CSV table of C-alpha atoms in Angstrom, one decimal:
chain,number,residue,atom,x,y,z
A,1,MET,CA,0.0,0.0,0.0
A,2,LYS,CA,1.2,3.5,-0.8
A,3,LYS,CA,2.7,5.2,2.2
A,4,GLN,CA,0.4,8.3,1.8
A,5,ILE,CA,-2.7,6.2,1.8
A,6,PHE,CA,-1.6,4.3,5.0
A,7,GLU,CA,-0.8,7.6,6.7
A,8,LYS,CA,-4.2,9.0,5.7
A,9,LEU,CA,-5.8,5.9,7.0
A,10,LYS,CA,-4.1,6.3,10.4
A,11,GLN,CA,-5.3,9.9,10.6
A,12,VAL,CA,-8.8,8.6,9.9
A,13,LYS,CA,-8.5,6.2,12.8
A,14,ILE,CA,-7.4,9.1,15.1
A,15,GLU,CA,-10.5,11.2,14.0
A,16,TYR,CA,-12.8,8.1,14.5
A,17,THR,CA,-11.4,7.4,18.0
A,18,ASN,CA,-11.6,11.0,19.1
A,19,ALA,CA,-15.3,11.1,18.0
A,20,GLN,CA,-16.0,7.9,20.0
A,21,ASN,CA,-14.3,9.3,23.1
A,22,GLU,CA,-16.2,12.6,22.8
A,23,LEU,CA,-19.5,10.7,22.6
A,24,GLU,CA,-18.7,8.9,25.9
A,25,ASN,CA,-18.7,12.3,27.6
A,26,PRO,CA,-22.2,12.7,29.1
A,27,ASP,CA,-21.8,16.5,29.2
A,28,ILE,CA,-22.3,16.8,25.4
A,29,HIS,CA,-25.5,14.7,25.2
A,30,SER,CA,-27.7,17.8,25.4
A,31,ASP,CA,-25.9,19.3,22.4
A,32,VAL,CA,-27.9,17.6,19.6
A,33,LYS,CA,-25.9,19.2,16.8
A,34,LYS,CA,-22.6,18.0,18.3
A,35,VAL,CA,-23.8,14.5,18.9
A,36,THR,CA,-25.2,14.3,15.3
A,37,LEU,CA,-21.8,15.5,13.9
A,38,LEU,CA,-19.9,12.9,16.0
A,39,ASN,CA,-22.2,10.1,14.9
A,40,LYS,CA,-21.7,11.2,11.2
A,41,ILE,CA,-17.9,11.0,11.7
A,42,ILE,CA,-18.1,7.5,13.2
A,43,LYS,CA,-20.4,6.3,10.4
A,44,LYS,CA,-18.2,7.8,7.8
A,45,HIS,CA,-15.0,6.2,9.0
A,46,GLN,CA,-16.2,2.9,10.5
A,47,ILE,CA,-15.5,0.6,7.5
A,48,LYS,CA,-12.0,2.2,7.0
A,49,VAL,CA,-11.1,1.7,10.6
A,50,GLU,CA,-12.3,-1.9,10.7
A,51,MET,CA,-10.1,-2.6,7.6
A,52,LEU,CA,-7.1,-0.9,9.2
A,53,ASN,CA,-7.6,-2.9,12.4
A,54,LYS,CA,-7.8,-6.1,10.4
A,55,LEU,CA,-4.6,-5.2,8.5
A,56,GLU,CA,-2.7,-4.5,11.8
A,57,LEU,CA,-3.9,-7.9,13.2
A,58,LEU,CA,-2.9,-9.8,10.1
A,59,ASN,CA,0.5,-8.1,10.0
A,60,ASN,CA,1.1,-8.8,13.7
A,61,ASP,CA,0.3,-12.5,13.2
A,62,ILE,CA,2.8,-12.6,10.4
A,63,LEU,CA,5.6,-11.1,12.5
A,64,ALA,CA,4.8,-13.5,15.4
A,65,ALA,CA,4.9,-16.5,13.0
A,66,GLU,CA,8.2,-15.4,11.4
A,67,ASN,CA,9.8,-15.1,14.9
A,68,LEU,CA,8.5,-18.5,15.9
A,69,ILE,CA,9.9,-20.1,12.7
A,70,LYS,CA,13.3,-18.8,13.7
A,71,LEU,CA,13.0,-20.3,17.2
A,72,ASP,CA,11.4,-23.6,16.4
A,73,ASP,CA,12.8,-26.6,14.6
A,74,ASP,CA,9.6,-28.6,14.4
A,75,LEU,CA,9.1,-29.0,10.6
A,76,GLU,CA,5.4,-29.6,10.9
A,77,LEU,CA,4.8,-26.4,12.9
A,78,ILE,CA,7.1,-24.4,10.6
A,79,SER,CA,5.0,-25.6,7.7
A,80,GLU,CA,1.8,-24.5,9.4
A,81,PHE,CA,3.3,-21.1,10.2
A,82,LYS,CA,4.4,-20.6,6.6
A,83,LYS,CA,0.9,-21.5,5.4
A,84,MET,CA,-0.6,-19.0,7.8
A,85,ILE,CA,1.8,-16.3,6.6
A,86,PHE,CA,0.9,-17.1,3.0
A,87,ASP,CA,-2.8,-16.9,3.7
A,88,ASN,CA,-2.5,-13.7,5.7
A,89,LYS,CA,-0.6,-12.0,2.9
A,90,LYS,CA,-3.3,-13.0,0.4
A,91,GLU,CA,-5.9,-11.5,2.7
A,92,ILE,CA,-3.8,-8.3,3.2
A,93,GLU,CA,-3.7,-7.9,-0.6
A,94,LYS,CA,-7.6,-8.1,-0.8
A,95,ILE,CA,-8.0,-5.6,2.1
A,96,GLU,CA,-5.5,-3.2,0.6
A,97,LYS,CA,-7.3,-3.3,-2.7
A,98,LYS,CA,-10.6,-2.4,-1.1
A,99,ILE,CA,-9.0,0.4,0.9
A,100,ILE,CA,-7.5,1.9,-2.3
A,101,GLU,CA,-10.9,1.7,-4.0
A,102,ILE,CA,-12.4,3.6,-1.0
A,103,MET,CA,-9.8,6.2,-0.5
A,104,ILE,CA,-7.8,7.0,-3.6
A,105,ASP,CA,-9.0,9.8,-5.9
A,106,LYS,CA,-12.3,10.2,-4.0
A,107,ASN,CA,-14.0,13.5,-3.5
A,108,PRO,CA,-14.2,14.0,0.3
A,109,ASN,CA,-17.6,15.5,-0.1
A,110,ASP,CA,-19.1,12.5,-1.9
A,111,GLU,CA,-20.2,11.0,1.4
A,112,ARG,CA,-22.2,14.1,2.4
A,113,ASP,CA,-25.9,14.4,2.4
A,114,VAL,CA,-27.2,17.2,0.1
A,115,ILE,CA,-29.6,20.1,-0.3
A,116,MET,CA,-31.3,20.1,-3.7
A,117,GLU,CA,-33.1,23.1,-5.3
A,118,LEU,CA,-35.3,22.9,-8.4
A,119,GLN,CA,-36.4,26.1,-10.1
A,120,GLY,CA,-38.3,26.9,-13.3
A,121,ALA,CA,-36.2,29.0,-15.6
A,122,ALA,CA,-37.3,29.7,-19.3
A,123,GLY,CA,-40.7,28.5,-20.5
A,124,GLY,CA,-43.2,29.9,-18.0
A,125,ASP,CA,-45.9,27.5,-16.9
A,126,GLU,CA,-44.4,24.6,-18.8
A,127,ALA,CA,-41.1,25.0,-16.9
A,128,LYS,CA,-43.0,24.9,-13.6
A,129,ILE,CA,-44.8,21.7,-14.7
A,130,PHE,CA,-41.5,20.1,-15.6
A,131,VAL,CA,-40.1,21.0,-12.1
A,132,GLY,CA,-42.9,18.9,-10.7
A,133,ASP,CA,-42.3,16.1,-13.2
A,134,ILE,CA,-38.6,15.8,-12.5
A,135,PHE,CA,-39.2,16.1,-8.8
A,136,LYS,CA,-41.4,13.0,-9.0
A,137,SER,CA,-38.7,11.3,-11.1
A,138,TYR,CA,-36.1,12.1,-8.4
A,139,GLN,CA,-38.4,10.7,-5.7
A,140,LYS,CA,-38.6,7.4,-7.5
A,141,TYR,CA,-34.9,7.3,-7.9
A,142,PHE,CA,-34.3,8.1,-4.2
A,143,SER,CA,-36.6,5.3,-3.2
A,144,LYS,CA,-34.5,2.8,-5.3
A,145,MET,CA,-31.3,4.1,-3.7
A,146,ASN,CA,-32.8,4.1,-0.2
A,147,PHE,CA,-32.3,7.8,0.1
A,148,SER,CA,-34.6,9.7,2.4
A,149,ILE,CA,-36.1,13.1,1.5
A,150,GLU,CA,-37.3,16.1,3.6
A,151,ILE,CA,-38.9,19.1,2.1
A,152,ILE,CA,-37.4,22.5,3.1
A,153,GLU,CA,-39.4,25.0,1.0
A,154,GLU,CA,-41.9,24.7,-1.8
A,155,SER,CA,-43.6,27.2,-4.0
A,156,GLY,CA,-46.5,25.6,-5.9
A,157,ALA,CA,-47.8,26.8,-9.3
A,158,ASP,CA,-51.5,27.2,-10.1
A,159,ILE,CA,-51.2,25.2,-13.3
A,160,GLY,CA,-49.3,22.4,-11.5
A,161,GLY,CA,-45.8,21.6,-10.5
A,162,TYR,CA,-43.6,24.2,-8.7
A,163,SER,CA,-42.1,27.5,-9.3
A,164,SER,CA,-39.4,26.2,-7.0
A,165,ILE,CA,-38.8,23.5,-4.4
A,166,SER,CA,-35.9,22.7,-2.1
A,167,PHE,CA,-35.3,19.6,0.0
A,168,TYR,CA,-32.7,17.6,2.0
A,169,VAL,CA,-31.6,14.2,0.6
A,170,ARG,CA,-29.9,11.8,3.0
A,171,GLY,CA,-28.4,8.4,2.7
A,172,VAL,CA,-25.1,6.7,1.8
A,173,ASN,CA,-22.8,8.6,-0.6
A,174,VAL,CA,-25.6,10.9,-1.6
A,175,PHE,CA,-23.5,13.8,-3.0
A,176,GLY,CA,-21.3,11.3,-4.8
A,177,HIS,CA,-24.4,10.4,-6.9
A,178,LEU,CA,-26.4,13.6,-7.1
A,179,LYS,CA,-23.6,16.1,-7.8
A,180,TYR,CA,-24.0,15.3,-11.5
A,181,GLU,CA,-27.5,16.7,-11.5
A,182,SER,CA,-26.5,20.4,-11.0
A,183,GLY,CA,-27.1,22.5,-14.0
A,184,VAL,CA,-29.6,23.5,-16.6
A,185,HIS,CA,-32.1,20.7,-17.7
A,186,ARG,CA,-33.9,21.3,-21.0
A,187,VAL,CA,-37.3,19.7,-21.8
A,188,GLN,CA,-38.8,19.5,-25.3
A,189,ARG,CA,-42.4,18.5,-25.5
A,190,ILE,CA,-45.9,19.5,-26.5
A,191,PRO,CA,-47.4,21.4,-23.5
A,192,THR,CA,-50.9,20.5,-22.4
A,193,THR,CA,-52.0,24.1,-23.1
A,194,GLU,CA,-50.7,23.9,-26.7
A,195,THR,CA,-53.6,23.8,-29.2
A,196,GLN,CA,-51.7,23.4,-32.4
A,197,GLY,CA,-49.5,20.5,-31.4
A,198,ARG,CA,-46.2,22.4,-31.5
A,199,VAL,CA,-43.2,21.3,-29.5
A,200,HIS,CA,-42.0,23.8,-27.0
A,201,THR,CA,-38.6,24.1,-25.3
A,202,SER,CA,-38.4,25.0,-21.6
A,203,THR,CA,-35.6,24.9,-19.0
A,204,ILE,CA,-35.3,24.4,-15.3
A,205,MET,CA,-32.3,24.9,-13.0
A,206,VAL,CA,-31.2,22.1,-10.6
A,207,SER,CA,-28.7,22.9,-7.8
A,208,VAL,CA,-27.1,20.2,-5.6
A,209,MET,CA,-25.2,21.4,-2.6
A,210,PRO,CA,-23.4,19.3,0.1
A,211,GLU,CA,-25.1,19.6,3.5
A,212,VAL,CA,-22.5,21.1,5.8
A,213,GLU,CA,-22.1,21.8,9.5
A,214,GLU,CA,-21.1,24.9,11.4
A,215,ILE,CA,-17.6,23.4,11.8
A,216,ASP,CA,-17.3,23.3,8.0
A,217,VAL,CA,-18.1,26.9,7.2
A,218,LYS,CA,-17.3,29.7,9.7
A,219,ILE,CA,-19.7,32.7,9.3
A,220,ASN,CA,-19.3,36.0,11.1
A,221,THR,CA,-22.7,37.1,12.5
A,222,SER,CA,-21.7,40.7,11.5
A,223,ASP,CA,-21.7,39.6,7.9
A,224,LEU,CA,-25.4,38.6,8.1
A,225,ARG,CA,-28.5,40.7,7.5
A,226,ILE,CA,-31.5,38.9,9.0
A,227,ASP,CA,-35.1,40.0,8.1
A,228,THR,CA,-38.4,38.6,9.3
A,229,TYR,CA,-41.7,38.8,7.6
A,230,LYS,CA,-45.1,37.1,7.6
A,231,SER,CA,-45.1,33.7,5.8
A,232,GLY,CA,-47.3,33.2,2.9
A,233,GLY,CA,-48.9,29.8,2.8
A,234,LYS,CA,-52.4,28.8,1.6
A,235,GLY,CA,-54.2,31.6,3.4
A,236,GLY,CA,-57.3,31.3,5.7
A,237,GLN,CA,-56.7,29.4,8.9
A,238,HIS,CA,-53.3,28.3,7.6
A,239,ALA,CA,-51.9,31.8,7.1
A,240,ASN,CA,-49.3,32.8,9.6
A,241,LYS,CA,-50.1,36.1,11.3
A,242,THR,CA,-46.7,36.5,12.9
A,243,ASP,CA,-43.3,37.4,11.5
A,244,SER,CA,-42.1,33.8,11.5
A,245,ALA,CA,-40.6,33.7,8.0
A,246,VAL,CA,-36.9,34.5,7.9
A,247,ARG,CA,-34.7,35.9,5.1
A,248,ILE,CA,-30.9,36.0,5.5
A,249,THR,CA,-28.4,37.8,3.4
A,250,HIS,CA,-24.7,37.0,3.5
A,251,VAL,CA,-23.4,40.5,2.7
A,252,PRO,CA,-19.9,39.6,1.5
A,253,THR,CA,-21.1,37.2,-1.2
A,254,GLY,CA,-24.6,38.5,-1.8
A,255,ILE,CA,-26.1,35.1,-1.1
A,256,VAL,CA,-29.7,35.3,0.0
A,257,THR,CA,-31.7,32.4,1.5
A,258,GLN,CA,-35.2,32.3,3.1
A,259,SER,CA,-37.4,29.9,4.9
A,260,GLN,CA,-41.1,30.2,5.9
A,261,ASP,CA,-42.4,26.6,6.1
A,262,GLY,CA,-40.8,25.8,9.5
A,263,ARG,CA,-42.9,25.6,12.6
A,264,SER,CA,-41.4,28.7,14.2
A,265,GLN,CA,-39.1,31.7,13.5
A,266,HIS,CA,-36.3,29.9,15.3
A,267,GLN,CA,-36.6,26.8,13.0
A,268,ASN,CA,-36.9,29.0,9.9
A,269,LYS,CA,-33.7,30.8,11.0
A,270,ASP,CA,-31.8,27.5,11.4
A,271,ILE,CA,-32.9,26.3,8.0
A,272,ALA,CA,-31.9,29.6,6.3
A,273,LEU,CA,-28.5,29.5,8.0
A,274,GLN,CA,-28.0,25.9,6.9
A,275,LEU,CA,-28.8,27.0,3.3
A,276,ILE,CA,-26.3,30.0,3.6
A,277,ARG,CA,-23.6,27.6,4.8
A,278,SER,CA,-24.2,25.1,2.0
A,279,LYS,CA,-24.3,27.8,-0.7
A,280,ILE,CA,-21.0,29.4,0.6
A,281,PHE,CA,-19.4,25.9,0.8
A,282,GLU,CA,-20.6,25.1,-2.8
A,283,MET,CA,-19.2,28.4,-4.1
A,284,LYS,CA,-15.8,27.8,-2.6
A,285,MET,CA,-15.8,24.1,-3.8
A,286,GLN,CA,-16.6,25.3,-7.4
A,287,GLU,CA,-13.7,27.8,-7.3
A,288,GLU,CA,-11.3,25.2,-6.1
A,289,ILE,CA,-12.4,22.6,-8.7
A,290,LYS,CA,-12.0,25.1,-11.5
A,291,LYS,CA,-8.6,26.1,-10.4
A,292,THR,CA,-7.3,22.5,-10.4
A,293,ALA,CA,-9.2,21.3,-13.5
A,294,SER,CA,-6.9,20.9,-16.5
A,295,ASP,CA,-9.6,20.6,-19.2
A,296,LYS,CA,-13.4,20.4,-19.7
A,297,LYS,CA,-13.7,16.7,-19.0
A,298,ASN,CA,-12.5,17.3,-15.5
A,299,LEU,CA,-15.6,19.4,-14.9
A,300,VAL,CA,-18.1,16.5,-15.4
A,301,GLY,CA,-19.0,16.5,-11.7
A,302,THR,CA,-18.6,20.1,-10.8
A,303,GLY,CA,-22.2,21.1,-11.3
A,304,ASP,CA,-21.6,24.4,-13.1
A,305,ARG,CA,-25.0,26.1,-12.8
A,306,SER,CA,-24.7,27.8,-16.2
A,307,GLU,CA,-24.1,24.6,-18.1
A,308,LYS,CA,-26.9,22.9,-20.1
A,309,ILE,CA,-26.3,19.3,-19.0
A,310,ARG,CA,-29.3,17.4,-20.3
A,311,THR,CA,-32.1,17.4,-22.8
A,312,TYR,CA,-35.4,15.5,-22.3
A,313,ASN,CA,-37.1,15.1,-25.7
A,314,TYR,CA,-40.6,13.6,-25.1
A,315,PRO,CA,-41.8,13.2,-28.7
A,316,GLN,CA,-38.8,10.9,-29.5
A,317,ASN,CA,-38.6,9.3,-26.0
A,318,ARG,CA,-35.0,10.5,-26.0
A,319,ILE,CA,-32.8,11.8,-23.2
A,320,THR,CA,-29.3,13.2,-23.9
A,321,ASP,CA,-26.6,14.0,-21.4
A,322,HIS,CA,-24.4,16.6,-23.2
A,323,ARG,CA,-21.3,16.3,-21.0
A,324,ILE,CA,-20.5,12.8,-22.2
A,325,GLY,CA,-22.5,12.6,-25.4
A,326,LEU,CA,-24.8,9.9,-24.0
A,327,THR,CA,-28.2,9.5,-25.7
A,328,LEU,CA,-30.8,6.9,-24.6
A,329,LYS,CA,-34.1,6.2,-26.3
A,330,LYS,CA,-35.7,5.4,-22.9
A,331,LEU,CA,-36.8,8.7,-21.5
A,332,ASP,CA,-39.9,7.0,-20.0
A,333,ARG,CA,-37.8,4.6,-18.0
A,334,ILE,CA,-35.4,7.4,-16.8
A,335,MET,CA,-38.4,9.5,-15.6
A,336,ASP,CA,-39.8,6.4,-13.8
A,337,GLY,CA,-36.8,6.4,-11.5
A,338,GLY,CA,-34.2,4.8,-13.7
A,339,LEU,CA,-31.7,7.6,-13.4
A,340,SER,CA,-28.9,5.2,-12.4
A,341,GLU,CA,-28.5,4.4,-16.1
A,342,ILE,CA,-27.1,7.9,-16.6
A,343,ILE,CA,-25.5,8.5,-13.3
A,344,ASP,CA,-23.5,5.3,-13.3
A,345,VAL,CA,-22.0,6.3,-16.7
A,346,LEU,CA,-21.2,9.8,-15.4
A,347,ILE,CA,-19.4,8.3,-12.4
A,348,SER,CA,-17.3,6.1,-14.6
A,349,ALA,CA,-16.5,9.0,-16.9
A,350,ASP,CA,-15.5,11.2,-14.0
A,351,ASN,CA,-13.3,8.4,-12.5
A,352,GLU,CA,-11.5,8.0,-15.8
A,353,ALA,CA,-11.0,11.7,-16.1
A,354,ILE,CA,-9.2,12.0,-12.8
A,355,LYS,CA,-6.9,9.0,-13.2
């Protein structure tokens, strides 16, 4: 195993052990955010630490057997020790291969949960309808991947669909799969309101941001402008008569987030701050990736928001991912939750680009 991978693995074990030790301190159990963060660290590193422990045990057994061979003249025992050494080395090779697959050339953010935002762009009502359609498609895909979803904010449209919708997606390696969805999605189809059967083109914007903690992004409170206002909602008895909705502006970057669907002003503030942190983190991540990318193919997974990444052509049942030139005549299957057929190819193309 490469020395740098082994050293990184030892550092992972230190982080894992520190998190376990902190969790044993009863004084932090009232700090829900801290406990959640520590559990995430443990979950993230558990498999790697188990592999390292197994490696250390196998290597220790080899050293012990080699020493016993030098001290013992029993040919039968020596033969057994040599066989054990041979078997251990074979097992070490398998474990090291798995470790390399897990750790080398991996985006450290791939294991994070995400915040997704879908917004209608060009095309008016048809774009809003397609936001609803692609949201349903994502829900079916999430179900197949055992990802859970939690709505943050939604703005419905009278004609159907959404002007915008944002939500958390949580599970295993969520960002590693969904980061490829960021960008402009173009739909070509005959709208239900079209009387002459003409195909219209509309676009929506999809944003995928890693969910981050306070420890990941430090924000000075003096850099925030926080405004409260009455939330909208459906009116009548559901309308909120208090200033529970929250809008936060991060003055240095101009990033603005808001939340009004939470149960209280405090919850809406927490959600808006979470969105601010994720947007700032994403912005810095994009800047770093573009600095280190040597050519366009390295940007497959960056989620450049200005990039038209995919076209959904309904009349021809065709879907095309423009980044890798992939065209499939199975749009119906993709929209029914079969997005893995595209994402798996994107993952392979991204891995090839960074080798």
